[in-house]
Amino acid sequence: MNELLKPVYLEEKLEEIRADGHQDYRSRSLPTWCPGCGYFSMAEGFTLALKKLGRSAEEVVVVSGIGCASRFPFFVNTYGFHTLHGRTLPVATGVKQANDALTVVAVGGDGDAFAIGGGHIPHAARRNVDITYLVFDNGIYGLTKGQTSPTSVLGFRTSTSPYENGDEPLNPLMMLLAYRASWVGQAYAGHPHHLADMIAEAIAHRGFSYLHILSPCVTFDKTTRTYRNLNMQVRDLPSGYDRTDLAAAMGEAMKVDHPALGVFYEESRPTLADVMDETARKAGLSPVPAGGE
Amino acid sequence: MNGTDVQFAICGSAGDGTIAAGDILKRTMALMGYKVIAFDIYPAEIRGFGKCISRVRVTTEQAYSLKHQSDVLMSLNDAHAIPHVGEVRDFGAVIYDNAPIARLPEGGHVSAHIRPMQLPYGVSFRSISDRATGNARGRNIVALGYLAGLYGMPAEAFHQTIANKFATKPQAVTDANVRAFEAGYEAAIGTFKLDDVVMGSPLHRADGARAVMMTGNGAVVRGLMDAGIDCYFGYPITPATTIMERLAVEMPRRGGRMLQTEDEISAIAATIGAGYAGARSATATSGPGLALMAEMLGLGVMAEVPSVVIVSQRGGPSTGMPTKTEQSDLNMAVFGGAGDARRIVLAPTNVEGCYRCAGLAFELAEKFQTPVIVLLDLYLSNRYETVIPPKENPFEPKQATGPQGPVFRRFELTESGVSPRAVPGQAGGVHTITGLEHNELGRPSDQPDNHVAMSAKRYRKLEPATRYPGLTTIKRFGAAGKVDIGILGWGSTFGEILEAMFEAENEGISCSAMKVVMLSPLPVDELEAFFADCRVVLVPELNHEGQLATLVSGTLGRPVVRLPRATGAPMRVDEILAEVRRLAAETAAAAE
Amino acid sequence: MTESLHYVVIGSGSAGHGAATTIRARDPGARITMITMSRLPFYNRYDLPKMFKGVTDWRDLLAEDPKIYDELGITLRRNSRVVDIDGRARTIALAHNEVIAYDKLLVCTGGGPNVPAILEDYRPLMHGFGTFEQASATVAALPPGGQVVILGGDMIGLDIAFNLLEAGYRVSLAVGEQTFWPHRVEPDERAVLLKSLAKTGLDLIEDRSVVAIEAADRPARRVHFDDGSMVETDIVMPFFGILPIVDFMLGAGIDMERGVLVDPALKSSNDAIWAAGDVCQIWSDVDRDYRFYHGWKNVRVMGELAARNMTGAEETFDTADESVIEVDGNGCIRSTFWEH
Ligand SMILES: Cc1ncc(C[n+]2csc(CCOP(=O)(O)OP(=O)(O)O)c2C)c(N)n1
Ligand code: SF4
Ligand SMILES: [Mg+2]
């Protein structure tokens, strides 16, 4: 049975939440998202993940861009930096360069990530910066009230594509695989427990982890990426799937009509910090090249 | 100027070793204890045979800029050198190859252009090199040896510089170059010196301190390093690239981290990210990069994150003239970006200043929780000066951070405007910063009173910066008190302004000069006092519009006389002087 | 509009200088180029002995303010050696590989010291006085009150000898055939002249010829004579008359003997080439031969005259003008070459 269709009893739920303790990671500010927005799942999933990993709040920095999804840092009780539209990853890279010990989680929407911020993703991925990037893909610009995004489906009507969107949507998973992200996964706001597990796994990964989260915008998208549609489309990865097989991952990522949930790809390779340490080692060994003053 | 004051110009094409010869010359002069100011001009194109000029001014007393006229011109390529023969003063020397291989049309040889009062020295660099080293590649070093011999400079000092320069190459390279140098030197010994250029002996400092030679960019690197830079992020762009290149060598050796980012937006974004996380972090760029950084700088102002941005200006707008100097990014540095976003902008006027401003920029950025822009230009970035390194590291270590009070208010409205700051990792300091207008806790707020109070806080907190200890934010030179002509300047141009001012003083003109190092916030009181003392204030600067002139006259509501020049070359002392003379005559006439 | 003519003058001594200024006066639109090996603007070679009296800065020896080149629009090409002239193509090649085209060419390169074959090997041990640089080196090599041996003599050398004596130096003169060059003197005249010379304070070395010069340590030179005798001295200066400097003209295709052969209007066998000064031999109707006419007065006259003829005049040089040397009533030597 679909999780969302289960009845929820408020008192019971609140008690369960308090006892769990993960609410310690929530801030006093109440989310400003529209009721029903898929993003609520992230506040929940994230806090559950931190609880699971046992990270203390002051070790964690959430860096976000601009958008509905990017409001996230205000709703959690960790260090947070709500930056500029599209600049999530470079700011997060800076934070991590300054202090390797921090757990850095970058958060943004699909426009933030793949439109204005698209140029930064390949570089964070190829450098294998040890951060986690959570992209909440609602296929629309939520905060600016419903314009077309780079992941909007063909034929989608928005305020900026009143005669239907004619631009081919991007395939973020294929892009991230091609960029050599060392951990690539997909989750769905409608499956919050799976999402929480995936966030935890993404954070635990050493290196750049990318989690694509399908999330409905209940206010501005009544036709395409709705819970109803997504519930019918999502599927599990095939059994026996090898998450170290890049070609297989690409193959799964291509099946856009039936998005698979789970870890598409994982590999272990030196992180940016490792490279920095290696550079420092080499620099210590070599004579100072000429040209200095 | 008493004592030695000789300017050498070496001109040739990119393949002639022009800059290398100039480099050995200036390093040797510095090694000997002279004061040196030098500036090389490169062609814009990387390959091919574009024009290079290396100008080296050697003095015993402090000089402030290159001279408009050189005492000696050495041509390694006549086609390039011919237009520069005119810059040699009367009774100065022009040294050239008198046996070029190619047949030249009339006027194709540099000797055709030597004025009757200039002294010609024809030498066969090529065949001397051939004889000494077996090939003609050492022509530039032969020429250098000739120059050294002609002016009686000690050959050993050059040998040392040559050895240093080729230290990483096989010994044979040094040997060949020393042989070429010696052969040129020898040739000069047999030459009758007819010019009146004299190299006196260098003065040695009483305290025995040895000067080192640095470019503006080199000094920026030293300043950043001495101030303990933790992180650097940058994207290559002329004329700032050499900062990143040097830091790439030095930072890893001291545990610092240098990262070449994918663009300037990410460079400043990461710089601010690292600043937020408590690092001393910096980036460097030029005008086009600064334009890309404008939005992030606004975030730095709004979220009150320390960061340092070195900007070396070049000809603009747009891609403009990448290898030419200009001071046309003042407006953008001071005002660029969205909203009321005051930040600190420092514009050093000499190489020493580059060192101080770069290092102190970290202190200011931390103390006032703001982006700090250090504004250079190509002329200052690339020019060499001898500087005495400080005996002790003059920069303060990083300030302690941490939450204060029972409830940590990251943006607390204090009297000074500076709020307590905590960095990620610090217990009890958990908070979120944002580019949205926010309240004392950092929560988004668009309440009118809050915006007014927060804007005022962000302006108020920067005011004491103009009196920051250890930093010259503004300074007057020359006569004190009332004068006829005041010359106001900033950045690299101030050297030329000082030279012009001293010259005008010698001519009996009542004048004085003031440099503004802190362009934002402006040291208004000192400026007011200066304007009150001067009948006329002249503002020479390297841009089309007169950007400092507009800034100062707009801020003070006082008239100024503009002298904007945007040719791509440094300001000319004689042009400033001519304007000062004109204004002096005018004020005298008006007084009658 | 007619193209302006390009006049090229080789040599920047008094003949060349006088010629260039004359051309400018007569053809305001002309292009004028002067080419010289000298590295200095025009100075008078005959003024160089002033250097013994402490005038050692070349700027004090200039005959003209160098500004005049700009004022007169004369391009002065210094430190430039002409290596070839193509009389047909009307081009000049310079040693530094530059080629210059001319319409009319005036050669006034003057002469260089004539050094006898026997002394050729000792050139590096002798001091000349033909240029500022040589004169400076000579002055620098002379200690106060030092000793000079002048070999030969000649009227230029004698002039220098007198200046040296005046400046307090000791001067020995090894007399020979060229002692009164360019004057042609009969043996009886010669005896009288030598007697007069001896009275000036010169130490005459007669009836001996030099066979070798040797470098030594203080004084710096030893001069050996054919009779086995030796004289110690600080410097040795050879003066055996001068030879015209014409080697670069060999390919020009014009008539030459020792110098450039010119008619009394100073034009060579090539219609576009003139010569003036010590470099040319002028046809003398009196002597029915080509003759040299040395001396600064002649040289200046020739330069200006050639310039006038190059710009349309048809004047001739007075070849009857005789050079005279004699001892006057007071026992002093008088010469049309110089006055002392
Ligand atoms: C430089 C800049 N351009 C435009 C905007 C306006 N803007 C804010 S959010 C947004 C789009 C948000 O879409 P998305 O990233 O998908 O986030 P969502 O709201 O859907 O979560 C835009 C265009 C901005 N803040 N900054
Ligand atoms: S506008 Fe859409 S994306 Fe934004 S909060 Fe509302 S539902 Fe969520
Ligand atoms: Mg979106």
PDB file of N, CA, C and O in Angstrom, chain C residues 97-145:
ATOM      1  N   ASN C  97      74.047  46.872 -43.132  1.00  0.00           N
ATOM      2  CA  ASN C  97      73.125  46.192 -44.042  1.00  0.00           C
ATOM      3  C   ASN C  97      71.911  47.010 -44.466  1.00  0.00           C
ATOM      4  O   ASN C  97      70.899  46.468 -44.886  1.00  0.00           O
ATOM      5  N   GLU C  98      72.033  48.322 -44.312  1.00  0.00           N
ATOM      6  CA  GLU C  98      70.941  49.182 -44.737  1.00  0.00           C
ATOM      7  C   GLU C  98      71.318  49.780 -46.099  1.00  0.00           C
ATOM      8  O   GLU C  98      72.481  50.088 -46.333  1.00  0.00           O
ATOM      9  N   VAL C  99      70.351  49.914 -46.978  1.00  0.00           N
ATOM     10  CA  VAL C  99      70.619  50.468 -48.304  1.00  0.00           C
ATOM     11  C   VAL C  99      69.884  51.798 -48.450  1.00  0.00           C
ATOM     12  O   VAL C  99      68.704  51.904 -48.134  1.00  0.00           O
ATOM     13  N   ILE C 100      70.603  52.807 -48.891  1.00  0.00           N
ATOM     14  CA  ILE C 100      70.023  54.140 -49.021  1.00  0.00           C
ATOM     15  C   ILE C 100      70.149  54.605 -50.469  1.00  0.00           C
ATOM     16  O   ILE C 100      71.221  54.516 -51.065  1.00  0.00           O
ATOM     17  N   ALA C 101      69.056  55.068 -51.026  1.00  0.00           N
ATOM     18  CA  ALA C 101      69.081  55.575 -52.402  1.00  0.00           C
ATOM     19  C   ALA C 101      69.352  57.078 -52.376  1.00  0.00           C
ATOM     20  O   ALA C 101      68.923  57.772 -51.455  1.00  0.00           O
ATOM     21  N   TYR C 102      70.100  57.576 -53.382  1.00  0.00           N
ATOM     22  CA  TYR C 102      70.360  59.023 -53.451  1.00  0.00           C
ATOM     23  C   TYR C 102      70.080  59.518 -54.857  1.00  0.00           C
ATOM     24  O   TYR C 102      70.067  58.734 -55.805  1.00  0.00           O
ATOM     25  N   ASP C 103      69.879  60.811 -54.958  1.00  0.00           N
ATOM     26  CA  ASP C 103      69.838  61.420 -56.281  1.00  0.00           C
ATOM     27  C   ASP C 103      71.180  62.051 -56.600  1.00  0.00           C
ATOM     28  O   ASP C 103      71.673  61.950 -57.708  1.00  0.00           O
ATOM     29  N   LYS C 104      71.734  62.714 -55.584  1.00  0.00           N
ATOM     30  CA  LYS C 104      73.053  63.318 -55.765  1.00  0.00           C
ATOM     31  C   LYS C 104      73.877  62.986 -54.537  1.00  0.00           C
ATOM     32  O   LYS C 104      73.395  63.088 -53.415  1.00  0.00           O
ATOM     33  N   LEU C 105      75.133  62.633 -54.824  1.00  0.00           N
ATOM     34  CA  LEU C 105      75.985  62.170 -53.740  1.00  0.00           C
ATOM     35  C   LEU C 105      77.239  63.024 -53.655  1.00  0.00           C
ATOM     36  O   LEU C 105      77.870  63.309 -54.686  1.00  0.00           O
ATOM     37  N   LEU C 106      77.567  63.415 -52.456  1.00  0.00           N
ATOM     38  CA  LEU C 106      78.821  64.148 -52.236  1.00  0.00           C
ATOM     39  C   LEU C 106      79.674  63.327 -51.273  1.00  0.00           C
ATOM     40  O   LEU C 106      79.225  62.959 -50.194  1.00  0.00           O
ATOM     41  N   VAL C 107      80.889  63.064 -51.715  1.00  0.00           N
ATOM     42  CA  VAL C 107      81.795  62.287 -50.880  1.00  0.00           C
ATOM     43  C   VAL C 107      82.783  63.237 -50.242  1.00  0.00           C
ATOM     44  O   VAL C 107      83.544  63.916 -50.948  1.00  0.00           O
ATOM     45  N   CYS C 108      82.759  63.345 -48.941  1.00  0.00           N
ATOM     46  CA  CYS C 108      83.803  64.121 -48.261  1.00  0.00           C
ATOM     47  C   CYS C 108      84.254  63.379 -47.029  1.00  0.00           C
ATOM     48  O   CYS C 108      84.079  63.843 -45.914  1.00  0.00           O
ATOM     49  N   THR C 109      84.782  62.213 -47.270  1.00  0.00           N
ATOM     50  CA  THR C 109      85.206  61.359 -46.171  1.00  0.00           C
ATOM     51  C   THR C 109      86.576  61.733 -45.651  1.00  0.00           C
ATOM     52  O   THR C 109      87.039  61.183 -44.664  1.00  0.00           O
ATOM     53  N   GLY C 110      87.262  62.682 -46.341  1.00  0.00           N
ATOM     54  CA  GLY C 110      88.549  63.136 -45.837  1.00  0.00           C
ATOM     55  C   GLY C 110      89.605  62.055 -45.922  1.00  0.00           C
ATOM     56  O   GLY C 110      89.535  61.151 -46.751  1.00  0.00           O
ATOM     57  N   GLY C 111      90.596  62.164 -45.035  1.00  0.00           N
ATOM     58  CA  GLY C 111      91.695  61.216 -45.089  1.00  0.00           C
ATOM     59  C   GLY C 111      91.978  60.621 -43.732  1.00  0.00           C
ATOM     60  O   GLY C 111      91.570  61.158 -42.710  1.00  0.00           O
ATOM     61  N   GLY C 112      92.690  59.530 -43.774  1.00  0.00           N
ATOM     62  CA  GLY C 112      93.126  58.901 -42.531  1.00  0.00           C
ATOM     63  C   GLY C 112      94.635  58.922 -42.489  1.00  0.00           C
ATOM     64  O   GLY C 112      95.288  59.214 -43.503  1.00  0.00           O
ATOM     65  N   PRO C 113      95.198  58.676 -41.335  1.00  0.00           N
ATOM     66  CA  PRO C 113      96.653  58.771 -41.212  1.00  0.00           C
ATOM     67  C   PRO C 113      97.365  57.779 -42.132  1.00  0.00           C
ATOM     68  O   PRO C 113      96.958  56.636 -42.280  1.00  0.00           O
ATOM     69  N   ASN C 114      98.417  58.269 -42.722  1.00  0.00           N
ATOM     70  CA  ASN C 114      99.258  57.425 -43.559  1.00  0.00           C
ATOM     71  C   ASN C 114     100.325  56.816 -42.659  1.00  0.00           C
ATOM     72  O   ASN C 114     101.145  57.534 -42.094  1.00  0.00           O
ATOM     73  N   VAL C 115     100.256  55.530 -42.469  1.00  0.00           N
ATOM     74  CA  VAL C 115     101.255  54.884 -41.616  1.00  0.00           C
ATOM     75  C   VAL C 115     102.167  54.042 -42.501  1.00  0.00           C
ATOM     76  O   VAL C 115     101.702  53.162 -43.223  1.00  0.00           O
ATOM     77  N   PRO C 116     103.491  54.333 -42.490  1.00  0.00           N
ATOM     78  CA  PRO C 116     104.423  53.583 -43.341  1.00  0.00           C
ATOM     79  C   PRO C 116     104.381  52.092 -43.018  1.00  0.00           C
ATOM     80  O   PRO C 116     104.112  51.704 -41.873  1.00  0.00           O
ATOM     81  N   ALA C 117     104.650  51.302 -44.044  1.00  0.00           N
ATOM     82  CA  ALA C 117     104.528  49.857 -43.896  1.00  0.00           C
ATOM     83  C   ALA C 117     105.322  49.337 -42.702  1.00  0.00           C
ATOM     84  O   ALA C 117     104.862  48.461 -41.968  1.00  0.00           O
ATOM     85  N   ILE C 118     106.485  49.924 -42.469  1.00  0.00           N
ATOM     86  CA  ILE C 118     107.346  49.398 -41.406  1.00  0.00           C
ATOM     87  C   ILE C 118     106.711  49.561 -40.020  1.00  0.00           C
ATOM     88  O   ILE C 118     106.999  48.813 -39.095  1.00  0.00           O
ATOM     89  N   LEU C 119     105.797  50.530 -39.922  1.00  0.00           N
ATOM     90  CA  LEU C 119     105.167  50.774 -38.617  1.00  0.00           C
ATOM     91  C   LEU C 119     103.799  50.106 -38.483  1.00  0.00           C
ATOM     92  O   LEU C 119     103.179  50.160 -37.422  1.00  0.00           O
ATOM     93  N   GLU C 120     103.373  49.498 -39.561  1.00  0.00           N
ATOM     94  CA  GLU C 120     102.024  48.923 -39.591  1.00  0.00           C
ATOM     95  C   GLU C 120     101.748  48.026 -38.369  1.00  0.00           C
ATOM     96  O   GLU C 120     100.718  48.144 -37.717  1.00  0.00           O
ATOM     97  N   ASP C 121     102.710  47.165 -38.043  1.00  0.00           N
ATOM     98  CA  ASP C 121     102.516  46.218 -36.940  1.00  0.00           C
ATOM     99  C   ASP C 121     102.414  46.921 -35.588  1.00  0.00           C
ATOM    100  O   ASP C 121     101.958  46.322 -34.622  1.00  0.00           O
ATOM    101  N   TYR C 122     102.897  48.145 -35.528  1.00  0.00           N
ATOM    102  CA  TYR C 122     102.934  48.824 -34.219  1.00  0.00           C
ATOM    103  C   TYR C 122     101.747  49.763 -34.016  1.00  0.00           C
ATOM    104  O   TYR C 122     101.695  50.501 -33.045  1.00  0.00           O
ATOM    105  N   ARG C 123     100.806  49.714 -34.911  1.00  0.00           N
ATOM    106  CA  ARG C 123      99.616  50.583 -34.794  1.00  0.00           C
ATOM    107  C   ARG C 123      99.024  50.561 -33.387  1.00  0.00           C
ATOM    108  O   ARG C 123      98.725  51.607 -32.829  1.00  0.00           O
ATOM    109  N   PRO C 124      98.840  49.379 -32.789  1.00  0.00           N
ATOM    110  CA  PRO C 124      98.217  49.373 -31.461  1.00  0.00           C
ATOM    111  C   PRO C 124      99.049  50.091 -30.407  1.00  0.00           C
ATOM    112  O   PRO C 124      98.534  50.438 -29.348  1.00  0.00           O
ATOM    113  N   LEU C 125     100.339  50.306 -30.687  1.00  0.00           N
ATOM    114  CA  LEU C 125     101.201  50.943 -29.689  1.00  0.00           C
ATOM    115  C   LEU C 125     101.321  52.447 -29.917  1.00  0.00           C
ATOM    116  O   LEU C 125     102.019  53.142 -29.198  1.00  0.00           O
ATOM    117  N   MET C 126     100.614  52.929 -30.954  1.00  0.00           N
ATOM    118  CA  MET C 126     100.723  54.361 -31.262  1.00  0.00           C
ATOM    119  C   MET C 126      99.382  55.059 -31.011  1.00  0.00           C
ATOM    120  O   MET C 126      98.330  54.424 -31.045  1.00  0.00           O
ATOM    121  N   HIS C 127      99.456  56.337 -30.739  1.00  0.00           N
ATOM    122  CA  HIS C 127      98.242  57.116 -30.508  1.00  0.00           C
ATOM    123  C   HIS C 127      97.962  58.030 -31.679  1.00  0.00           C
ATOM    124  O   HIS C 127      98.845  58.755 -32.132  1.00  0.00           O
ATOM    125  N   GLY C 128      96.729  57.986 -32.148  1.00  0.00           N
ATOM    126  CA  GLY C 128      96.338  58.890 -33.223  1.00  0.00           C
ATOM    127  C   GLY C 128      95.677  60.136 -32.639  1.00  0.00           C
ATOM    128  O   GLY C 128      95.502  60.264 -31.424  1.00  0.00           O
ATOM    129  N   PHE C 129      95.278  61.024 -33.525  1.00  0.00           N
ATOM    130  CA  PHE C 129      94.633  62.249 -33.033  1.00  0.00           C
ATOM    131  C   PHE C 129      93.559  62.721 -34.004  1.00  0.00           C
ATOM    132  O   PHE C 129      93.157  63.864 -34.003  1.00  0.00           O
ATOM    133  N   GLY C 130      93.079  61.805 -34.815  1.00  0.00           N
ATOM    134  CA  GLY C 130      92.161  62.216 -35.876  1.00  0.00           C
ATOM    135  C   GLY C 130      90.738  62.398 -35.410  1.00  0.00           C
ATOM    136  O   GLY C 130      89.954  63.098 -36.035  1.00  0.00           O
ATOM    137  N   THR C 131      90.381  61.730 -34.312  1.00  0.00           N
ATOM    138  CA  THR C 131      89.007  61.821 -33.837  1.00  0.00           C
ATOM    139  C   THR C 131      88.998  62.203 -32.368  1.00  0.00           C
ATOM    140  O   THR C 131      90.028  62.101 -31.684  1.00  0.00           O
ATOM    141  N   PHE C 132      87.829  62.587 -31.886  1.00  0.00           N
ATOM    142  CA  PHE C 132      87.698  62.932 -30.479  1.00  0.00           C
ATOM    143  C   PHE C 132      88.105  61.753 -29.600  1.00  0.00           C
ATOM    144  O   PHE C 132      88.790  61.915 -28.597  1.00  0.00           O
ATOM    145  N   GLU C 133      87.673  60.564 -30.005  1.00  0.00           N
ATOM    146  CA  GLU C 133      87.976  59.384 -29.202  1.00  0.00           C
ATOM    147  C   GLU C 133      89.480  59.164 -29.106  1.00  0.00           C
ATOM    148  O   GLU C 133      90.018  58.903 -28.022  1.00  0.00           O
ATOM    149  N   GLN C 134      90.166  59.287 -30.275  1.00  0.00           N
ATOM    150  CA  GLN C 134      91.613  59.098 -30.266  1.00  0.00           C
ATOM    151  C   GLN C 134      92.289  60.175 -29.427  1.00  0.00           C
ATOM    152  O   GLN C 134      93.181  59.890 -28.633  1.00  0.00           O
ATOM    153  N   ALA C 135      91.825  61.380 -29.595  1.00  0.00           N
ATOM    154  CA  ALA C 135      92.425  62.481 -28.858  1.00  0.00           C
ATOM    155  C   ALA C 135      92.236  62.277 -27.354  1.00  0.00           C
ATOM    156  O   ALA C 135      93.140  62.508 -26.559  1.00  0.00           O
ATOM    157  N   SER C 136      91.057  61.789 -26.965  1.00  0.00           N
ATOM    158  CA  SER C 136      90.797  61.550 -25.553  1.00  0.00           C
ATOM    159  C   SER C 136      91.734  60.485 -25.009  1.00  0.00           C
ATOM    160  O   SER C 136      92.274  60.619 -23.911  1.00  0.00           O
ATOM    161  N   ALA C 137      91.925  59.438 -25.807  1.00  0.00           N
ATOM    162  CA  ALA C 137      92.797  58.361 -25.362  1.00  0.00           C
ATOM    163  C   ALA C 137      94.225  58.887 -25.215  1.00  0.00           C
ATOM    164  O   ALA C 137      94.937  58.535 -24.276  1.00  0.00           O
ATOM    165  N   THR C 138      94.613  59.751 -26.124  1.00  0.00           N
ATOM    166  CA  THR C 138      95.955  60.335 -26.064  1.00  0.00           C
ATOM    167  C   THR C 138      96.124  61.154 -24.787  1.00  0.00           C
ATOM    168  O   THR C 138      97.095  61.007 -24.055  1.00  0.00           O
ATOM    169  N   VAL C 139      95.144  61.998 -24.529  1.00  0.00           N
ATOM    170  CA  VAL C 139      95.212  62.842 -23.348  1.00  0.00           C
ATOM    171  C   VAL C 139      95.253  61.973 -22.094  1.00  0.00           C
ATOM    172  O   VAL C 139      96.019  62.216 -21.164  1.00  0.00           O
ATOM    173  N   ALA C 140      94.429  60.909 -22.117  1.00  0.00           N
ATOM    174  CA  ALA C 140      94.349  60.052 -20.943  1.00  0.00           C
ATOM    175  C   ALA C 140      95.665  59.322 -20.702  1.00  0.00           C
ATOM    176  O   ALA C 140      96.031  59.025 -19.567  1.00  0.00           O
ATOM    177  N   ALA C 141      96.396  59.032 -21.800  1.00  0.00           N
ATOM    178  CA  ALA C 141      97.622  58.249 -21.662  1.00  0.00           C
ATOM    179  C   ALA C 141      98.814  59.109 -21.229  1.00  0.00           C
ATOM    180  O   ALA C 141      99.864  58.590 -20.881  1.00  0.00           O
ATOM    181  N   LEU C 142      98.629  60.413 -21.281  1.00  0.00           N
ATOM    182  CA  LEU C 142      99.752  61.312 -20.984  1.00  0.00           C
ATOM    183  C   LEU C 142      99.770  61.741 -19.527  1.00  0.00           C
ATOM    184  O   LEU C 142      98.868  62.426 -19.074  1.00  0.00           O
ATOM    185  N   PRO C 143     100.808  61.385 -18.771  1.00  0.00           N
ATOM    186  CA  PRO C 143     100.912  61.929 -17.414  1.00  0.00           C
ATOM    187  C   PRO C 143     101.284  63.409 -17.507  1.00  0.00           C
ATOM    188  O   PRO C 143     101.811  63.840 -18.537  1.00  0.00           O
ATOM    189  N   PRO C 144     101.025  64.177 -16.472  1.00  0.00           N
ATOM    190  CA  PRO C 144     101.370  65.608 -16.537  1.00  0.00           C
ATOM    191  C   PRO C 144     102.861  65.772 -16.843  1.00  0.00           C
ATOM    192  O   PRO C 144     103.690  65.083 -16.261  1.00  0.00           O
ATOM    193  N   GLY C 145     103.147  66.657 -17.775  1.00  0.00           N
ATOM    194  CA  GLY C 145     104.542  66.900 -18.148  1.00  0.00           C
ATOM    195  C   GLY C 145     105.173  65.720 -18.863  1.00  0.00           C
ATOM    196  O   GLY C 145     106.402  65.625 -18.946  1.00  0.00           O
TER     197      GLY C 145
END
